Coordinates of C-alpha atoms in Angstrom, one line a residue:
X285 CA 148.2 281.8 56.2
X286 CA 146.7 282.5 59.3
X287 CA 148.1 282.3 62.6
X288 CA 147.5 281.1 65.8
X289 CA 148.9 282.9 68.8
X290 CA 151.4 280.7 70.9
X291 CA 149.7 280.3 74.4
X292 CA 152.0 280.2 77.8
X293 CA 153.7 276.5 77.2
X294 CA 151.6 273.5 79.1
X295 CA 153.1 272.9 82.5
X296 CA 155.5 270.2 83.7
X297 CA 153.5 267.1 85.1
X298 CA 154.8 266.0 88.3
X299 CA 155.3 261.8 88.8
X300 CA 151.8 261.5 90.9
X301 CA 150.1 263.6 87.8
X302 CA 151.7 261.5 84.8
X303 CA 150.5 258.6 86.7
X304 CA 146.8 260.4 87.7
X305 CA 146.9 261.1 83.8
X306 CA 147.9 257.5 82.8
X307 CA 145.5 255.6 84.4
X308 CA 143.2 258.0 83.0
X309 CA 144.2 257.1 79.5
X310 CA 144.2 253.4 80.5
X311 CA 140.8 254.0 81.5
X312 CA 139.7 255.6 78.2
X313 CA 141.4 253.0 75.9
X314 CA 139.8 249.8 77.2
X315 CA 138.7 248.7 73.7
X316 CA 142.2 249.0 72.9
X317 CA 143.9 246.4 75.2
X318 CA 143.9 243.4 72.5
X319 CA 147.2 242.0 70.7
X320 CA 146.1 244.6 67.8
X321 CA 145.8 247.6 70.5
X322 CA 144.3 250.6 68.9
X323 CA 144.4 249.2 65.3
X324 CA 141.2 247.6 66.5
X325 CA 139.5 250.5 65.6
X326 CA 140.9 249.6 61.6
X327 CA 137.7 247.8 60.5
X328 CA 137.4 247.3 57.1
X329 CA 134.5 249.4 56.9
X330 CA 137.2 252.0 57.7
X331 CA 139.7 250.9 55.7
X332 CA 137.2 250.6 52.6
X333 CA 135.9 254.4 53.8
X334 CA 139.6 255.7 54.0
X335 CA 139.6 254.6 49.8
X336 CA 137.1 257.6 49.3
X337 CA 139.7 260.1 50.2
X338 CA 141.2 259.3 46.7
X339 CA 140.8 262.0 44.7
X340 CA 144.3 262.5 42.3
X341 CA 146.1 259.2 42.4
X342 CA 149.1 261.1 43.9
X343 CA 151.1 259.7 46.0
X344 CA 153.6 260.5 48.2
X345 CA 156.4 259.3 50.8
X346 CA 156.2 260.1 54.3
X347 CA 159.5 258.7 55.5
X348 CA 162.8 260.0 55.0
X349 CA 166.0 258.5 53.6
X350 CA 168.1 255.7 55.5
X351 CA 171.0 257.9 56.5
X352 CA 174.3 255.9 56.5
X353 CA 176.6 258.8 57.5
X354 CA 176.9 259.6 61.5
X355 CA 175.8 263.6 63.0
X356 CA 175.4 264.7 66.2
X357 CA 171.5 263.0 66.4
X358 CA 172.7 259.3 64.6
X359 CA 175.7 258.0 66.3
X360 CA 174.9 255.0 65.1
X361 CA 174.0 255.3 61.3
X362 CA 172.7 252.6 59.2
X363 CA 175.6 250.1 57.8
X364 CA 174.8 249.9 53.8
X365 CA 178.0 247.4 52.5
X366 CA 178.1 245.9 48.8
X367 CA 178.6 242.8 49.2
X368 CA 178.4 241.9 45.4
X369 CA 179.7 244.7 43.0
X370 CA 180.5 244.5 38.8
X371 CA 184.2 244.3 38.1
X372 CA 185.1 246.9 36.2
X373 CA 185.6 244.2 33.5
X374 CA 182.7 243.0 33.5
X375 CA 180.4 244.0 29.8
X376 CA 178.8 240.7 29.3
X377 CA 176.2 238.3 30.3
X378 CA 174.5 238.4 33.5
X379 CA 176.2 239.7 36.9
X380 CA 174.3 241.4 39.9
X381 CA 175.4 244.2 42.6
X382 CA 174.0 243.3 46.0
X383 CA 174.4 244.8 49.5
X384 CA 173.7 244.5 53.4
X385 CA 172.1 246.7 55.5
X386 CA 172.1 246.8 59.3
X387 CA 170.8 249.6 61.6
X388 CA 169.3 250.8 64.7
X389 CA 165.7 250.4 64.3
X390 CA 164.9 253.0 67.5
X391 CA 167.4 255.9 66.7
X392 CA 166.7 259.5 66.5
X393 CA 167.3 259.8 62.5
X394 CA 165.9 256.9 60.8
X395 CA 162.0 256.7 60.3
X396 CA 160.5 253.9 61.9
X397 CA 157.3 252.5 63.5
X398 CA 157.5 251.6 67.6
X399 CA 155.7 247.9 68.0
X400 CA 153.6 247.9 71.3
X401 CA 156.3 245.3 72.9
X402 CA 159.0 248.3 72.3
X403 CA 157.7 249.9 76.0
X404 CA 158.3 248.7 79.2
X405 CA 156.5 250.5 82.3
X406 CA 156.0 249.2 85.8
X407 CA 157.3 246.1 84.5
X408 CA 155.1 245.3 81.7
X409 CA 154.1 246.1 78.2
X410 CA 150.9 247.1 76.8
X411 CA 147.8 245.2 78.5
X412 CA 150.0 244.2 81.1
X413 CA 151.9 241.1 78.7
X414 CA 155.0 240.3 81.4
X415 CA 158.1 242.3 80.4
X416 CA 159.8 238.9 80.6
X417 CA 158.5 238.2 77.0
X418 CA 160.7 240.2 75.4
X419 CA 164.3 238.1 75.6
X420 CA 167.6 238.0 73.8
X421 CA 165.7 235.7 71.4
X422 CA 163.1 238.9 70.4
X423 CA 160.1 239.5 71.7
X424 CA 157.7 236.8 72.1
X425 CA 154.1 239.0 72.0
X426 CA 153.1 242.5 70.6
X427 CA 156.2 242.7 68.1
X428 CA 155.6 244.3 65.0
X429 CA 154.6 241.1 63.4
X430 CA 150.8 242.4 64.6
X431 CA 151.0 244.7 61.7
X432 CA 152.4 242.4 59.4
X433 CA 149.1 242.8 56.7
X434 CA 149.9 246.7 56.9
X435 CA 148.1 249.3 58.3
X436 CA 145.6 251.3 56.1
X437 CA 143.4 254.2 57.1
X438 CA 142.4 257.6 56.7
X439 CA 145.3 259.7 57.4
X440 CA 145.3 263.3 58.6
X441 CA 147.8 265.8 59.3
X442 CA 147.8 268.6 61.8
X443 CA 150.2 271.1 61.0
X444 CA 151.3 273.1 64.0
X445 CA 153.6 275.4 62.9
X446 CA 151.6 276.4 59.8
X447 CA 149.1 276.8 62.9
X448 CA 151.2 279.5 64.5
X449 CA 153.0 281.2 61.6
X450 CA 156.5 279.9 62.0
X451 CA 158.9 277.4 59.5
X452 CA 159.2 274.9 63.0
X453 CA 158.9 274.5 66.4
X454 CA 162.4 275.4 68.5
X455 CA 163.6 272.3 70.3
X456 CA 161.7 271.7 73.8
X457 CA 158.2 273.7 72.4
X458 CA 155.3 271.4 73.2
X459 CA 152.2 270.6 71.4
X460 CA 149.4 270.9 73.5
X461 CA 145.7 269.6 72.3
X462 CA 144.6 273.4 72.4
X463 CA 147.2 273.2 69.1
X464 CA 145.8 270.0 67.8
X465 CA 142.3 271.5 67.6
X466 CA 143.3 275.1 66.5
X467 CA 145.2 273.1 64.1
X468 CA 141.5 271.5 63.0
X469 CA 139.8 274.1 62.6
X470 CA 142.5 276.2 60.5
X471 CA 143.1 273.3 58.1
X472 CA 139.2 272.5 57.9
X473 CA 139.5 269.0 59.1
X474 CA 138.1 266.5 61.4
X475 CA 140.2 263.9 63.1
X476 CA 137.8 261.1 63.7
X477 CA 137.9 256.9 65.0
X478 CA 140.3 254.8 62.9
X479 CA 142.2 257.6 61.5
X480 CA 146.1 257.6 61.4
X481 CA 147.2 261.1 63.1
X482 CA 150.7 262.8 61.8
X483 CA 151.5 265.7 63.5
X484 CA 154.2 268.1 62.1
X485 CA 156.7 270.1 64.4
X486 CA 158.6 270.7 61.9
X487 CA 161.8 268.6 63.1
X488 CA 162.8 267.9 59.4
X489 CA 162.6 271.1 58.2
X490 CA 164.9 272.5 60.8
X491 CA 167.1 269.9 60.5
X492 CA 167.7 270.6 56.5
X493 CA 168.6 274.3 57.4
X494 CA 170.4 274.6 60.3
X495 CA 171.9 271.2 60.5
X496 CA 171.6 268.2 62.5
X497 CA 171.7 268.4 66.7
X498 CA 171.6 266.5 70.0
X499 CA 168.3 265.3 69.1
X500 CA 168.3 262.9 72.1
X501 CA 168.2 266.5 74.3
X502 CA 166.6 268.8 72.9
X503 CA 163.7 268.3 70.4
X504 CA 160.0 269.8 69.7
X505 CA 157.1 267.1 70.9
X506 CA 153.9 266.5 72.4
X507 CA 152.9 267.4 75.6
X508 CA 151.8 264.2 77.3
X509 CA 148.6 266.3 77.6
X510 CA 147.6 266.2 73.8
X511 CA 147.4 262.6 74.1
X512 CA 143.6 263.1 75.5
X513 CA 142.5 264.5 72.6
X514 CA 143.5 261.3 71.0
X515 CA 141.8 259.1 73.5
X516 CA 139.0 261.4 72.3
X517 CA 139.2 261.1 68.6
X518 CA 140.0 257.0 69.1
X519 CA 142.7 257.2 66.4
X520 CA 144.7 254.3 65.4
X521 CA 147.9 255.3 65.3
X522 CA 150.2 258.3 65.8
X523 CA 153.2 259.6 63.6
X524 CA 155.2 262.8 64.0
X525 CA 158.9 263.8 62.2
X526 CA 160.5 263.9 65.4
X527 CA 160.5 261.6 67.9
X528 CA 156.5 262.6 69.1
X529 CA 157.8 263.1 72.6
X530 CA 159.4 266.7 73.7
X531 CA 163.4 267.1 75.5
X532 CA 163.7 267.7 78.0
X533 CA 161.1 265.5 79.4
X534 CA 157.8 267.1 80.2
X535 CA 157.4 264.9 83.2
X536 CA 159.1 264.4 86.4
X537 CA 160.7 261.2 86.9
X538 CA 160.0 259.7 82.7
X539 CA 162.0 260.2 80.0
X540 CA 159.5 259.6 77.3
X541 CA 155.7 260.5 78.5
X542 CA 154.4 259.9 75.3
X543 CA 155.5 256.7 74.6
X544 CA 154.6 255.1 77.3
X545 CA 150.8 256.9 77.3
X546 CA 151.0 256.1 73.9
X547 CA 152.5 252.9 73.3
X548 CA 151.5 251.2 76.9
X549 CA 148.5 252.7 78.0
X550 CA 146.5 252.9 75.2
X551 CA 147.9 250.7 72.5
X552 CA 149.3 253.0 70.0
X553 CA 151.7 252.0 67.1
X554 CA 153.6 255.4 67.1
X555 CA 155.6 256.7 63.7
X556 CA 158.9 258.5 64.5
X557 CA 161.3 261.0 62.8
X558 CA 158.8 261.1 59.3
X559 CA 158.9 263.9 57.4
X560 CA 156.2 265.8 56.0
X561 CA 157.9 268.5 53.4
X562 CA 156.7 266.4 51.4
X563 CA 153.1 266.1 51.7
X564 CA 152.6 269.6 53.2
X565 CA 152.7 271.5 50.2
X566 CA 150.6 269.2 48.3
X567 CA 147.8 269.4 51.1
X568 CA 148.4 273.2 51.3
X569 CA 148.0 273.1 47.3
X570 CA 144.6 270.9 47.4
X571 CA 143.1 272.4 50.2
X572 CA 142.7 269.2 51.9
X573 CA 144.6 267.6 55.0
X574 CA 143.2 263.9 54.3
X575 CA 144.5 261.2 52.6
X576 CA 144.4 257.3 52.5
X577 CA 147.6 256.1 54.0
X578 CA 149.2 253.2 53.6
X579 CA 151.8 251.8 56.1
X580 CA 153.7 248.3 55.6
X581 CA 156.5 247.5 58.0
X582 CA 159.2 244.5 57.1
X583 CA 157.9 241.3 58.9
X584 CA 160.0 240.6 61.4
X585 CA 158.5 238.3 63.4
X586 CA 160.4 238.7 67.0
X587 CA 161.4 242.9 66.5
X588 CA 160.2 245.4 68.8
X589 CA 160.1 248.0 65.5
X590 CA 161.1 248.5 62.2
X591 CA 161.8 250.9 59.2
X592 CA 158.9 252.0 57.8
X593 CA 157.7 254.2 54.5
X594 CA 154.3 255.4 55.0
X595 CA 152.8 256.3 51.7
X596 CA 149.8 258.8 51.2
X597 CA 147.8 258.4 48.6
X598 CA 145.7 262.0 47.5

């Protein structure tokens, strides 16, 4: 494997640069300001394109289980209650076991897909709909109900710490888009318009090994810098097995950079806490980081995000 020495970390962006490098964003991702944002860029020619990159028929989840036990990183776990189950009795005819499930959509264990109402900044969501849409009721534009026919693409993923020889990055390392186009060039791939980006820190990985942690303050990301090389590349959506933003914040004065360059500047469906140990070692094994992907959130109509199992398809 080769390895790509770990330049000095990306420096912290002071409130007027954030803002300097949002507008900049804004700027770049014009085509993306629609109900759809950056899924725009999903035309079926795409879509139909993206089928080529079947080669096997394998496929393969992206997402990781629905955890229903609490740890340091999931306070709030998902609720799983049987609310229908056989007596022990029971041997014949027909009976049925059913069950409820409630959760935190937005939490930092759960894989889940961010709709472009989920960010609020300066008062506003993406392509400045009024923040006052979103109400006790659910939100009234931009919920994940935009996505409600799936999302289907050409999927790629950059593997940064394959990139620089280690199992994961530690908690508060940054991805920087010198990393995402080492990352290319190692992995002999291309990240071009339309294409769903995953980018592995390997969050999951450490979490299996050494346990779970305060996730909320300490966790591997992007540096809001990297998100130019994906105003570049024009891709339609971003997905990373943490949370895609780095803890501590990057940026003085915003908690979550990315999101909001992301989500609200230029219309970004973003993927968090996914895992890829998975689908690494089967793109390591075929030589090829491509894939088609295929995404399909629940349809709720009024919800700012849901639970979501990508599937690759090799």
């Amino acid at each position: 494997m080769a390895t790509h020495a770990r330049p000095a970390g990306p420096p912290r962006l002071t409130a007027a640069e954030f803002d300097v490098l949002y507008r900049r964003l804004l700027s770049r991702a014009a085509w993306a300001r629609g109900d759809r944002g950056a899924l725009a860029s999903l035309t079926p020619a795409r879509v139909l394109a993206a089928t080529r990159e079947v080669r096997t028929g394998r496929t393969v989840t992206l997402a990781s289980p629905v955890e229903t036990l609490p740890g340091p990183d999931n306070p709030e776990p998902a609720r799983h209650r049987m609310s229908v189950q056989p007596e022990d009795d029971t041997v014949d005819g027909l009976h049925s076991a059913m069950d409820s499930f409630a959760m935190n959509v937005h939490g930092d264990a759960d894989s889940h897909i961010d709709a472009l109402c989920h960010v609020i900044y300066d008062g506003t969501l993406h392509g400045g709909v009024a923040a006052s849409s979103v109400t006790s009721g659910g939100a009234e534009a931009l919920s994940v109900e935009v996505a409600r026919n799936g999302i289907v693409g050409r999927g790629v993923l950059l593997d940064v710490p394959r990139l620089r020889g280690v199992p994961w990055l530690e908690p508060g390392d940054h991805v920087s888009a010198d990393d995402l186009t080492a990352a290319e060039t190692a992995q002999h791939v291309h990240v071009s318009e339309g294409d769903l980006l995953f980018v592995r820190v390997g969050h999951r990985k450490r979490r299996s090994e050494l346990g779970a942690w305060h996730a909320a303050n300490a966790r591997a990301g992007l540096h809001p810098s990297a998100l130019e090389f994906l105003a570049e590349r024009r891709v339609a959506v971003l997905g990373g097995d943490g949370n895609n933003d780095t803890a501590p914040s990057s940026t003085e004065g915003v908690d979550f950079p990315v999101h909001v360059l992301a989500i609200h500047a230029m219309g970004l469906h973003l993927m968090d806490y996914l895992q890829f140990e998975d689908l690494a070692p089967v793109c390591e094994t075929e030589g090829r980081w491509s894939f088609l992907c295929v995404i399909a959130p629940l349809r709720l109509p009024d919800a700012t995000g849901s639970p979501v199992n990508p599937i690759a398809v090799l």
